[in-house]
PDB file of C-alpha atoms and ligand atoms in Angstrom:
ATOM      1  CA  UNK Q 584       0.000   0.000   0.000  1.00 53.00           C
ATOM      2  CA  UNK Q 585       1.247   3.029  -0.880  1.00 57.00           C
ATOM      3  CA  UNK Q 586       1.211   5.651   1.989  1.00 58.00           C
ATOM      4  CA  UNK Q 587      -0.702   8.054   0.148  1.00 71.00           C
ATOM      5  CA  UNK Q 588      -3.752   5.675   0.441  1.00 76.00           C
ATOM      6  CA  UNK Q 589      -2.811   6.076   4.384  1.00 71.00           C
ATOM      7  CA  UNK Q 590      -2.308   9.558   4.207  1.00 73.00           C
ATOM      8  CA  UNK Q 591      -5.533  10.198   2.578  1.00 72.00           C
ATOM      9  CA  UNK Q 592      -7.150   8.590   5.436  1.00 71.00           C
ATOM     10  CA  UNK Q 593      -5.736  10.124   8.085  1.00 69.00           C
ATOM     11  CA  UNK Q 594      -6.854  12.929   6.832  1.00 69.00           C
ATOM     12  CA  UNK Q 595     -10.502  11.670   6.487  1.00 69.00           C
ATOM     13  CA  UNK Q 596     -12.307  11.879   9.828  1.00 65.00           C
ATOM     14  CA  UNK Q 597     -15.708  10.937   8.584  1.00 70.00           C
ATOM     15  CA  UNK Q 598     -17.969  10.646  11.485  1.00 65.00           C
ATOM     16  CA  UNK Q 599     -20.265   8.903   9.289  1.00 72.00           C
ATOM     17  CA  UNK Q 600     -20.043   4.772   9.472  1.00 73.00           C
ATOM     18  CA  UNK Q 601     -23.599   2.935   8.062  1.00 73.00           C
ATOM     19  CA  UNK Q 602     -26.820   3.663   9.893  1.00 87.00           C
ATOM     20  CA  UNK Q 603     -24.419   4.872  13.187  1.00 91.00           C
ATOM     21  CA  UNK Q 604     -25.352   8.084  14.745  1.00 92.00           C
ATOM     22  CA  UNK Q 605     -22.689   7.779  17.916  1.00 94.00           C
ATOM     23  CA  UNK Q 606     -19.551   5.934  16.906  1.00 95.00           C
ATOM     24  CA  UNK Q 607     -17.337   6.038  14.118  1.00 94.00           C
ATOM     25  CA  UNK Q 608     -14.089   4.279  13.322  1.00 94.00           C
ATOM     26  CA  UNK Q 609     -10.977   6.118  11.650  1.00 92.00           C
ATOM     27  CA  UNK Q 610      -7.366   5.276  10.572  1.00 91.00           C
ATOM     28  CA  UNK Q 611      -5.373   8.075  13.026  1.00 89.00           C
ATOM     29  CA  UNK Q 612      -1.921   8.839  13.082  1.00 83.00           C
ATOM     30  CA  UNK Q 613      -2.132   9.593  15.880  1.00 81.00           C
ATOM     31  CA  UNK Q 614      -2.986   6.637  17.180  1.00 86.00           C
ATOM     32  CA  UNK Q 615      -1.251   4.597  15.387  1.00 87.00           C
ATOM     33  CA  UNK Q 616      -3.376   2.355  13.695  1.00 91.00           C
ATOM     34  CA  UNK Q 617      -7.881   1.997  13.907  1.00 94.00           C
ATOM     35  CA  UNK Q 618      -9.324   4.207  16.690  1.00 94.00           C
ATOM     36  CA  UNK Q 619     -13.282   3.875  17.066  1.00 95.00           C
ATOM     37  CA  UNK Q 620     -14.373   7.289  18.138  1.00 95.00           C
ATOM     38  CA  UNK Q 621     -17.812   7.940  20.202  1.00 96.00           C
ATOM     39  CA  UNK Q 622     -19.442  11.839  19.556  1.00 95.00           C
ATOM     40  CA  UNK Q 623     -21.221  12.058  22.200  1.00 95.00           C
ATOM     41  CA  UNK Q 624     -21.487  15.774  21.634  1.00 95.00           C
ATOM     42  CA  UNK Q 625     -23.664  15.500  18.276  1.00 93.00           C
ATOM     43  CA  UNK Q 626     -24.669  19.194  18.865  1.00 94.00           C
ATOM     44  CA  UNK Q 627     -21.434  20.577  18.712  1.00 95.00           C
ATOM     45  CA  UNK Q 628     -21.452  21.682  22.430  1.00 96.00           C
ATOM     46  CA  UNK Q 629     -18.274  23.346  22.969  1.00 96.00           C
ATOM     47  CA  UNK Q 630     -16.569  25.906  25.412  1.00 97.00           C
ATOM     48  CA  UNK Q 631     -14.319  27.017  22.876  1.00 97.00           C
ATOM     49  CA  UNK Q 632     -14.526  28.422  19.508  1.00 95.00           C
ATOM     50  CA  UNK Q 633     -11.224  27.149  18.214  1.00 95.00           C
ATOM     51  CA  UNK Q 634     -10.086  29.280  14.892  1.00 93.00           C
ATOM     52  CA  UNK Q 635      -9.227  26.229  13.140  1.00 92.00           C
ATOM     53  CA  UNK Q 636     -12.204  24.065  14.303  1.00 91.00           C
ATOM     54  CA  UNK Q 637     -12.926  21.469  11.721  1.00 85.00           C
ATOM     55  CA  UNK Q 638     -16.331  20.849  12.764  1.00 87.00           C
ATOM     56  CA  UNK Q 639     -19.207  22.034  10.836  1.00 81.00           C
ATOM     57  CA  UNK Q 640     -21.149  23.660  13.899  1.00 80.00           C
ATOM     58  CA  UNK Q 641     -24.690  24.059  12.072  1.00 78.00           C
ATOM     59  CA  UNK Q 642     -26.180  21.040  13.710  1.00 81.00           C
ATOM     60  CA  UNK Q 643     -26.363  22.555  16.960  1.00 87.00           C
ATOM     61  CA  UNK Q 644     -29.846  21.124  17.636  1.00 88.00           C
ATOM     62  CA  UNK Q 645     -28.909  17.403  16.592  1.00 90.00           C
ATOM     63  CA  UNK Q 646     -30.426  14.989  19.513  1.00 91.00           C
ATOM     64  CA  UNK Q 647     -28.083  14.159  22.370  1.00 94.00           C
ATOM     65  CA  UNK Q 648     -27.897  10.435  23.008  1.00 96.00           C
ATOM     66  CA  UNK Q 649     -28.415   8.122  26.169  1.00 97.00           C
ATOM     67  CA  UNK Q 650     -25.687   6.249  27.553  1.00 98.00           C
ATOM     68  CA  UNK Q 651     -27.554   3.534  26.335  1.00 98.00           C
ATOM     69  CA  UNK Q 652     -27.391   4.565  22.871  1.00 97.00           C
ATOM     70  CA  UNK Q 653     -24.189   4.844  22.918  1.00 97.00           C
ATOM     71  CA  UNK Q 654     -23.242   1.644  24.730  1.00 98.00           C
ATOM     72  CA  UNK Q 655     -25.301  -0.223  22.327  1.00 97.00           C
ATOM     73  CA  UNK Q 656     -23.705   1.219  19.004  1.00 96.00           C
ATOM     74  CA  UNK Q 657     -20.257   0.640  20.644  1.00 97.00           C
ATOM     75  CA  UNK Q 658     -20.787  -2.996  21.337  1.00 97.00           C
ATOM     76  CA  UNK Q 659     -22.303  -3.280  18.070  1.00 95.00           C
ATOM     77  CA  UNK Q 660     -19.313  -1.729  15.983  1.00 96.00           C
ATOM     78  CA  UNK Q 661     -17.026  -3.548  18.028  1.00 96.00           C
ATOM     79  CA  UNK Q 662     -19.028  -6.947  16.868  1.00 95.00           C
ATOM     80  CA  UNK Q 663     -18.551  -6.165  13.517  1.00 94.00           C
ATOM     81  CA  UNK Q 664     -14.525  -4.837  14.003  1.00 95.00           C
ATOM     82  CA  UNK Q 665     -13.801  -8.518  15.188  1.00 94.00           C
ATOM     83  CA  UNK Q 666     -15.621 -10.731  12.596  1.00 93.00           C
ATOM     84  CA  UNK Q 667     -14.463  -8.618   9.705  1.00 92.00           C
ATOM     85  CA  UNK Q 668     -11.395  -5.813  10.929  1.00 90.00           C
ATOM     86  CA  UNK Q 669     -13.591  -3.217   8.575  1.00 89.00           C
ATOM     87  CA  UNK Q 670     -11.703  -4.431   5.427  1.00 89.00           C
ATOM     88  CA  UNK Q 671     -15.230  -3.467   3.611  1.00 88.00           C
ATOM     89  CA  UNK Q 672     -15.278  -0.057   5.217  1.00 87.00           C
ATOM     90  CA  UNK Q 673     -10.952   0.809   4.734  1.00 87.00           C
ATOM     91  CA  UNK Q 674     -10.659  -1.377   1.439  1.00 87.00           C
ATOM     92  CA  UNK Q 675      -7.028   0.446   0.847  1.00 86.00           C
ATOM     93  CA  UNK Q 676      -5.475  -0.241   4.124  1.00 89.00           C
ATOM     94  CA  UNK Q 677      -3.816  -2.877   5.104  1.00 90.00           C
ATOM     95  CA  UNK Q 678      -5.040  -4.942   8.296  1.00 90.00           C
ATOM     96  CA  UNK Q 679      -2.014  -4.347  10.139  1.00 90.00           C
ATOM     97  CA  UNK Q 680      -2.863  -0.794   9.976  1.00 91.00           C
ATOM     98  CA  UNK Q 681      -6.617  -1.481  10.859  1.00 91.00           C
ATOM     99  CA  UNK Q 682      -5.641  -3.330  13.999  1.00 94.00           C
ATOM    100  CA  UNK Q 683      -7.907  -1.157  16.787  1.00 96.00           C
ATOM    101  CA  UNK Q 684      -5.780   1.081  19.067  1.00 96.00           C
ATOM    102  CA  UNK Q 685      -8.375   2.764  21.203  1.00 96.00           C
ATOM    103  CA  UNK Q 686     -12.040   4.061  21.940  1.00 97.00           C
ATOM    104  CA  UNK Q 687     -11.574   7.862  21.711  1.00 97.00           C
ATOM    105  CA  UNK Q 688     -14.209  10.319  23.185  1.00 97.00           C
ATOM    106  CA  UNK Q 689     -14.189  13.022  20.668  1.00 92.00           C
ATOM    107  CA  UNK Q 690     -16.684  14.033  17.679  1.00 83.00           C
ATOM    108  CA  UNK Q 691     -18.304  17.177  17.407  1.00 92.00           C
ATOM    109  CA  UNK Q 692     -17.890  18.610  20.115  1.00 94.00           C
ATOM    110  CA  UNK Q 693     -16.433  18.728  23.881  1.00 97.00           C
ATOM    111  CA  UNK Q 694     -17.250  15.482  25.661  1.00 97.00           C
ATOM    112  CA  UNK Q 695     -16.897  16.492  28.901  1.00 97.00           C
ATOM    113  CA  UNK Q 696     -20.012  18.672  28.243  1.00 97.00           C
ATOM    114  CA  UNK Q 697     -22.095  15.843  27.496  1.00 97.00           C
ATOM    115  CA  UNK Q 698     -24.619  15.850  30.291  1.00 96.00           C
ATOM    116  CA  UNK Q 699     -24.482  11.981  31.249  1.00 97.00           C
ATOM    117  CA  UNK Q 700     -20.234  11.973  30.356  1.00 96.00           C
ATOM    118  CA  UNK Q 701     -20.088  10.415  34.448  1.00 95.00           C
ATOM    119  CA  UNK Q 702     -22.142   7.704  33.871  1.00 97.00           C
ATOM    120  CA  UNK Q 703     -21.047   7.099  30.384  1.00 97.00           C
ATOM    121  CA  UNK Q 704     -17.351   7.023  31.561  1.00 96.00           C
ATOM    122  CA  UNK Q 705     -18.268   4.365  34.216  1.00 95.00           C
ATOM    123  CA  UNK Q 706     -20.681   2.288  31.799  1.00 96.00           C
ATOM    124  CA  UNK Q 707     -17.484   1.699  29.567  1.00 96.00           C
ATOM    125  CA  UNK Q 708     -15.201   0.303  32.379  1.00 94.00           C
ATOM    126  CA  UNK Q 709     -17.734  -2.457  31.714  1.00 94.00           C
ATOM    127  CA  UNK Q 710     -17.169  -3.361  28.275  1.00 95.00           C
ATOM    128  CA  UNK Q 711     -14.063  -5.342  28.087  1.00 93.00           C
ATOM    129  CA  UNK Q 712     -12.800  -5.173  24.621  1.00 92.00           C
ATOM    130  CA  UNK Q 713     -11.995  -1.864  25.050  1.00 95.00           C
ATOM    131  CA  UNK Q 714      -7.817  -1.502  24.146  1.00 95.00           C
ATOM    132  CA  UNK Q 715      -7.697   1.321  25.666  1.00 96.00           C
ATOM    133  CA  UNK Q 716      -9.981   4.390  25.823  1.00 97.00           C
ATOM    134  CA  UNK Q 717      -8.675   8.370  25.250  1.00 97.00           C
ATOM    135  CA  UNK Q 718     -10.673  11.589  26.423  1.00 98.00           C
ATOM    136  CA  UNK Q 719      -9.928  14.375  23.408  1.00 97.00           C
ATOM    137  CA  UNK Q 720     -10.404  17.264  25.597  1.00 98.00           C
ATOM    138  CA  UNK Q 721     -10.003  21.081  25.219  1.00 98.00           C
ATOM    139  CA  UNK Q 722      -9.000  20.324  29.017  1.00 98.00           C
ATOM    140  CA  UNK Q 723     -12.063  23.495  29.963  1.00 98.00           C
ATOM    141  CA  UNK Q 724     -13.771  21.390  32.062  1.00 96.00           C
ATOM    142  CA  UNK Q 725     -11.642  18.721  33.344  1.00 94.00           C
ATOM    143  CA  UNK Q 726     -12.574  18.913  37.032  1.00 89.00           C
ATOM    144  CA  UNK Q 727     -15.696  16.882  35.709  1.00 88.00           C
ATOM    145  CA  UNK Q 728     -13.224  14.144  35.271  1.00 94.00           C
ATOM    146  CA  UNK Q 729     -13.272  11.901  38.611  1.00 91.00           C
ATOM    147  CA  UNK Q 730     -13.158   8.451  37.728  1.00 92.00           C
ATOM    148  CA  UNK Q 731     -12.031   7.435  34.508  1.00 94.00           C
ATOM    149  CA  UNK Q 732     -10.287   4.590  33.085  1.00 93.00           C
ATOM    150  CA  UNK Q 733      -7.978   5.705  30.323  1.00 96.00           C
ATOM    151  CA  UNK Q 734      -5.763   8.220  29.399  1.00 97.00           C
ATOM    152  CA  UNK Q 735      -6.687  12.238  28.621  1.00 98.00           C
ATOM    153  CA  UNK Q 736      -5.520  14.007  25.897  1.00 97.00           C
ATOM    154  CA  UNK Q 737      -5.575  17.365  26.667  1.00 98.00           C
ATOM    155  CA  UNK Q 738      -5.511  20.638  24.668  1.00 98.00           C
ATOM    156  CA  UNK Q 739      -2.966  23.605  25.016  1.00 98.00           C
ATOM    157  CA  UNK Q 740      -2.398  25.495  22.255  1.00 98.00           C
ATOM    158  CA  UNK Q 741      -1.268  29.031  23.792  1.00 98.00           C
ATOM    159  CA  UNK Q 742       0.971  30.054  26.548  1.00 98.00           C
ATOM    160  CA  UNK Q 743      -0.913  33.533  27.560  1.00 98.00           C
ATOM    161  CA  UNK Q 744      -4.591  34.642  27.239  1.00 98.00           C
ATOM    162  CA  UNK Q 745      -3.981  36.795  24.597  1.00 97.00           C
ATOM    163  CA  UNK Q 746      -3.206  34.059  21.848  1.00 97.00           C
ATOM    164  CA  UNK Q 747      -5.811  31.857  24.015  1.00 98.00           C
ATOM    165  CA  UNK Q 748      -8.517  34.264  22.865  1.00 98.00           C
ATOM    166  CA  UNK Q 749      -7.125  34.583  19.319  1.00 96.00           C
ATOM    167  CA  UNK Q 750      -6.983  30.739  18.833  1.00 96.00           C
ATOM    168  CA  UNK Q 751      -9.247  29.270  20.922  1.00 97.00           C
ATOM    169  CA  UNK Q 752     -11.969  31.418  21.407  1.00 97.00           C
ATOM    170  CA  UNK Q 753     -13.235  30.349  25.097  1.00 98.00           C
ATOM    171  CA  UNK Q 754     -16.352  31.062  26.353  1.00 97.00           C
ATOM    172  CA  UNK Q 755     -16.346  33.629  29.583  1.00 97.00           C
ATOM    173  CA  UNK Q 756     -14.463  32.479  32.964  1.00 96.00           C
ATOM    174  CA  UNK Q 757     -11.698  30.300  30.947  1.00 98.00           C
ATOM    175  CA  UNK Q 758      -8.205  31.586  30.663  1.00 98.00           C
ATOM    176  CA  UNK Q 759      -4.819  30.045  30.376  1.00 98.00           C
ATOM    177  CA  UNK Q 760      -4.319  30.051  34.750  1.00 98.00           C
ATOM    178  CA  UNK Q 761      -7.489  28.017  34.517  1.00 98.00           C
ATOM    179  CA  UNK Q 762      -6.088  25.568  32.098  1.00 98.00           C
ATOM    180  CA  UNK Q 763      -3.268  24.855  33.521  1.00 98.00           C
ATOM    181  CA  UNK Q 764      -4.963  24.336  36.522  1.00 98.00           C
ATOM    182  CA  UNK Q 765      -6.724  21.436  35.277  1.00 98.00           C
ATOM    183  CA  UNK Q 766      -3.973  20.081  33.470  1.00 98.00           C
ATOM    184  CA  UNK Q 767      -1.849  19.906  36.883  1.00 98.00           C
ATOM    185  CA  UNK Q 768      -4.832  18.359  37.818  1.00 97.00           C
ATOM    186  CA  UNK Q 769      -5.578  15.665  35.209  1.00 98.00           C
ATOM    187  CA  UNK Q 770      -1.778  14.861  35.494  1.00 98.00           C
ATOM    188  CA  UNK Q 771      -1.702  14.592  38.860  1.00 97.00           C
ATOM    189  CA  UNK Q 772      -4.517  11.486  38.958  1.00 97.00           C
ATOM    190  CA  UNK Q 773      -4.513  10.114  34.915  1.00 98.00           C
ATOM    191  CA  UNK Q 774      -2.219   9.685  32.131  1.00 98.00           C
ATOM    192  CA  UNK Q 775      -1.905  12.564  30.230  1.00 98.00           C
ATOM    193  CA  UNK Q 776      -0.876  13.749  26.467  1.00 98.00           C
ATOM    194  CA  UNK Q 777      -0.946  17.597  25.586  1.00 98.00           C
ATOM    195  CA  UNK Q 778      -1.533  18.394  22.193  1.00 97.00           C
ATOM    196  CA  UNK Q 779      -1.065  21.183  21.046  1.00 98.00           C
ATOM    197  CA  UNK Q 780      -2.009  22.692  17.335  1.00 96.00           C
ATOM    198  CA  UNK Q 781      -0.204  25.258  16.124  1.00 96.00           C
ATOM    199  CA  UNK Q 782      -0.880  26.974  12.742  1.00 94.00           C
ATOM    200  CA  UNK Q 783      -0.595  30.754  11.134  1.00 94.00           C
ATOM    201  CA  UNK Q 784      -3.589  32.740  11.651  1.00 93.00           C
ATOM    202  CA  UNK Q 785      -4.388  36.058   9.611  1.00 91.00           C
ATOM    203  CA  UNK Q 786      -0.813  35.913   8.812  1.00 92.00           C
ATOM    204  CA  UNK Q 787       0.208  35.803  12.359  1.00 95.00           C
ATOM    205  CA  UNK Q 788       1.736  33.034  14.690  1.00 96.00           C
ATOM    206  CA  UNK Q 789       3.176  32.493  17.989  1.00 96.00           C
ATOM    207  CA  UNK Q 790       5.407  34.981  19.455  1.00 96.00           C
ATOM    208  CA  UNK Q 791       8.372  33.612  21.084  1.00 96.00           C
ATOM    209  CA  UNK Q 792       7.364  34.821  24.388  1.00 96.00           C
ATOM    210  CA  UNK Q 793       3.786  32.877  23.577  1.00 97.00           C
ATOM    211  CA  UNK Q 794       6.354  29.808  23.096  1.00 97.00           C
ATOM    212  CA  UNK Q 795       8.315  30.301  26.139  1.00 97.00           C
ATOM    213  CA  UNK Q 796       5.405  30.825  28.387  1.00 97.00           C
ATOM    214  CA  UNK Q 797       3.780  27.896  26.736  1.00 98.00           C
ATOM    215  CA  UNK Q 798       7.070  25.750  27.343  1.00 97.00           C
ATOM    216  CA  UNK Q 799       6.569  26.855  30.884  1.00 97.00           C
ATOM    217  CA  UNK Q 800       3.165  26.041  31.196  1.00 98.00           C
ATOM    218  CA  UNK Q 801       4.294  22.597  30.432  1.00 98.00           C
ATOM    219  CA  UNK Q 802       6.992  22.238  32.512  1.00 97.00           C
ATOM    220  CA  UNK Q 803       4.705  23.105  35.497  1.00 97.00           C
ATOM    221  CA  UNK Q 804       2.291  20.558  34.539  1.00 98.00           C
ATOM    222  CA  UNK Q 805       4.762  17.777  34.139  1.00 97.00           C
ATOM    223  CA  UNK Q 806       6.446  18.475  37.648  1.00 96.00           C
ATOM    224  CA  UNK Q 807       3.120  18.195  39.377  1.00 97.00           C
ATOM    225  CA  UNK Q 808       3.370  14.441  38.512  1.00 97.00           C
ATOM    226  CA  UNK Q 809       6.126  13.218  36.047  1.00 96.00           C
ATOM    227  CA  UNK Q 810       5.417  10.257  35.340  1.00 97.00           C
ATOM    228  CA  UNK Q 811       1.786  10.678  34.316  1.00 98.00           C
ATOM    229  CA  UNK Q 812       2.754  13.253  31.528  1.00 98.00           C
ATOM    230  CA  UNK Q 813       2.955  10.558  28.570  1.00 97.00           C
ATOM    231  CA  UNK Q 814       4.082  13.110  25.114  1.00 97.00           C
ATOM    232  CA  UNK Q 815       3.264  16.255  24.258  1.00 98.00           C
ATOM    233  CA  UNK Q 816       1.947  16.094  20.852  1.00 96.00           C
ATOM    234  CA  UNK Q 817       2.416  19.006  18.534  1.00 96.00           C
ATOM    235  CA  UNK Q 818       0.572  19.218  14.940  1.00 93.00           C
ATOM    236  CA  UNK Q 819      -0.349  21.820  12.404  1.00 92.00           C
ATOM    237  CA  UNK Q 820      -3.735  21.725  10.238  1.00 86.00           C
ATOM    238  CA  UNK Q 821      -4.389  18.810   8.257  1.00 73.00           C
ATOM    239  CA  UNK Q 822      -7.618  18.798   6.797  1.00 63.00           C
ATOM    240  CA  UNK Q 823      -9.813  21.974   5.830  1.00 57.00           C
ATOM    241  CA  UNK Q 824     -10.976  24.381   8.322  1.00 66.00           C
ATOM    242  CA  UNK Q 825     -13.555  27.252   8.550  1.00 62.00           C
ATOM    243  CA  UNK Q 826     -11.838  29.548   8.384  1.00 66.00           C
ATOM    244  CA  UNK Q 827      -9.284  30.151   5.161  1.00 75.00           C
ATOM    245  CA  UNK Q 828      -7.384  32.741   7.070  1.00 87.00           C
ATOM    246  CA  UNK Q 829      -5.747  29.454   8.621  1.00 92.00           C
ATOM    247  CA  UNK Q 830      -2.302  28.032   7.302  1.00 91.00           C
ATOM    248  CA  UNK Q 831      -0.448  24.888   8.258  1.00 91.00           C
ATOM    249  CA  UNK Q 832       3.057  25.846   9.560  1.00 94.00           C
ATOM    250  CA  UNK Q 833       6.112  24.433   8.319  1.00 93.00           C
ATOM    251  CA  UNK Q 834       7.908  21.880  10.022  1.00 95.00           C
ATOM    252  CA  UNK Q 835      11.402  23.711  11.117  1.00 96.00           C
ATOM    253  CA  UNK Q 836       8.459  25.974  12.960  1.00 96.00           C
ATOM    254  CA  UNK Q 837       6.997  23.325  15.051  1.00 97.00           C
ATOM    255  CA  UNK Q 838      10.638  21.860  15.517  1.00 97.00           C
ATOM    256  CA  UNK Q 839      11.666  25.171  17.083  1.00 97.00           C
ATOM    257  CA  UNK Q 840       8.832  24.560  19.614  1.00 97.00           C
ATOM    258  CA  UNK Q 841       9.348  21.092  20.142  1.00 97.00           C
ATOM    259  CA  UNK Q 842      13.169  22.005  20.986  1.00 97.00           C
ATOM    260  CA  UNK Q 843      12.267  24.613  23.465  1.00 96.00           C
ATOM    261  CA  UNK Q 844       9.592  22.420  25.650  1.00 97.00           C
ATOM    262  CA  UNK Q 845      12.348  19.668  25.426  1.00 96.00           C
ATOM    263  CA  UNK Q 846      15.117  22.440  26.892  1.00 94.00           C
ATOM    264  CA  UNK Q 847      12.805  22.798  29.903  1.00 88.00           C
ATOM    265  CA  UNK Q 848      11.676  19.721  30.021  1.00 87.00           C
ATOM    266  CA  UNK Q 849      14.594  16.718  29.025  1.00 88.00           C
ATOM    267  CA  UNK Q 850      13.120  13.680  30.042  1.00 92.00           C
ATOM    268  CA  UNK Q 851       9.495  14.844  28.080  1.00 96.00           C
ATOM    269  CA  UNK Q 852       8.895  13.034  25.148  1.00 96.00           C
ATOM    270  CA  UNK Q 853       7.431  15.583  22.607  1.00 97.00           C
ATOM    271  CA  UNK Q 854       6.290  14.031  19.255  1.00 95.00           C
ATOM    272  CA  UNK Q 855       5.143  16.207  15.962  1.00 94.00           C
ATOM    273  CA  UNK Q 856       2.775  14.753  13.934  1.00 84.00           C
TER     274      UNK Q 856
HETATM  275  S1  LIG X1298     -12.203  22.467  21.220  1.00 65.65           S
HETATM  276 FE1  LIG X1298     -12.376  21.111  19.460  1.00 65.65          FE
HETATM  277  S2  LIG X1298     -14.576  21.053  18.950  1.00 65.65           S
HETATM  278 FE2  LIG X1298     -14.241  22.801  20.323  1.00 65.65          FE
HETATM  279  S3  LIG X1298     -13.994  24.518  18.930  1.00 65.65           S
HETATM  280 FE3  LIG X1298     -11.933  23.734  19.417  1.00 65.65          FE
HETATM  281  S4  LIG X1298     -11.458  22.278  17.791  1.00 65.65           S
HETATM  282 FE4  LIG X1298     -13.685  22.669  17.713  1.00 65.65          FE
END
């Protein structure tokens, strides 16, 4: 297989699989291989407005789903993941690359502001062909997070509220002190990745004060509790967004970051994807 075939579906996060409404599976690189996804957000709830979101926010009224609907479509994608590995649905990908990595709460929106996301998160601990599961977060509301069985991957994408409000767009009450707050204390009781996107806005990017404050940010996190910071993951835009004032950045850019959170930070391991 040729790794444009893999490359084209990485970049294809369809959240459309046969009559499914609430899962979804997708090759990710960042995963590393098949990760079903559940949206259990299908209204595009969201505390932040993120410059570069890919979601297409106009179904803001789409039905929220029960735990049970969600539990039921999960066990039933997973049923047909081991009797046929999706060959039918990835026809161009090779098994080893369809071999299932995780369950990742993502989708359209922020799952920790799905209304049921407590009982949801304790309703999977019961399903045992689970690899392992991953919380996408934009880390706003991680207090919410008490009991869960899998490792958070949390967003940072600024170092100061100023580039906060340019990129992300929160809604009133969040700023950067806030984030890292929860970060520290998501680290401090789960495994934790950071990811962080970083792109050219309006012809603009990140100052190098934004970077070192950002490096900082991370070295505070990851001396709350060292060993439950997993990778920092650092990216640039890979599929179309909103808003065509957005650019991918070249790679010696998000090198020069990744050097400067590994100068604070040595034994980190920061990955660009
Ligand atoms: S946090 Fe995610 S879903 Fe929310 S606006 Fe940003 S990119 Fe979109």
């Amino acid at each position: 297989m040729s790794i444009s075939e893999l490359s084209k579906a990485w970049a294809d996060h369809n959240r459309r699989f046969a009559n499914f409404c609430f899962v979804y599976p997708v090759i990710s690189r960042r995963a590393k291989g098949l990760s079903i996804g559940i949206n259990c957000t299908p209204n595009c709830a969201c505390s932040y407005d993120c410059i570069y979101c890919q979601v297409n926010k106009k179904n803001t009224s789409a039905k929220v789903p029960s735990v049970d609907e969600i539990i039921s479509e999960l066990k039933e994608i997973l049923s047909i993941y081991h009797n046929t590995k999706l060959a039918e649905h990835f026809p161009n990908i090779e098994e080893k690359n369809r071999i299932l990595r995780d369950i990742a709460l993502s989708g359209d929106g922020e799952p920790t502001l799905y209304p049921y996301f407590a009982e949801l998160c304790e309703r999977l601990k019961e399903i045992p062909e689970i690899p392992k599961l991953v919380l996408i977060t934009n880390a706003a509301q991680l207090e919410k997070v008490q009991s869960f069985n899998g490792e958070i991957w949390g967003k940072l994408d600024a170092g100061t509220d100023e580039w906060l409000n340019f990129i992300n767009r929160p809604a009133k009450g969040i700023d950067i002190a806030s984030i890292e707050n929860n970060l520290k204390f998501a680290v401090s009781r789960f495994p934790l990745r950071i990811q962080t996107m970083l792109c050219e806005v309006q012809g603009k990017t990140a100052s190098e004060m934004e970077i070192k404050n950002y490096a900082q940010i991370i070295q505070r996190v990851y001396e709350t509790n060292p060993k439950n910071l997993l990778s920092v993951q650092i990216y640039s835009v890979a599929r179309p967004v909103a808003e065509n004032t957005v650019q991918p950045l070249p790679m010696e850019f998000l090198e020069n970051v990744k050097k400067k959170v590994e100068e604070k930070n040595s034994n980190l391991t920061v990955e660009i994807f």
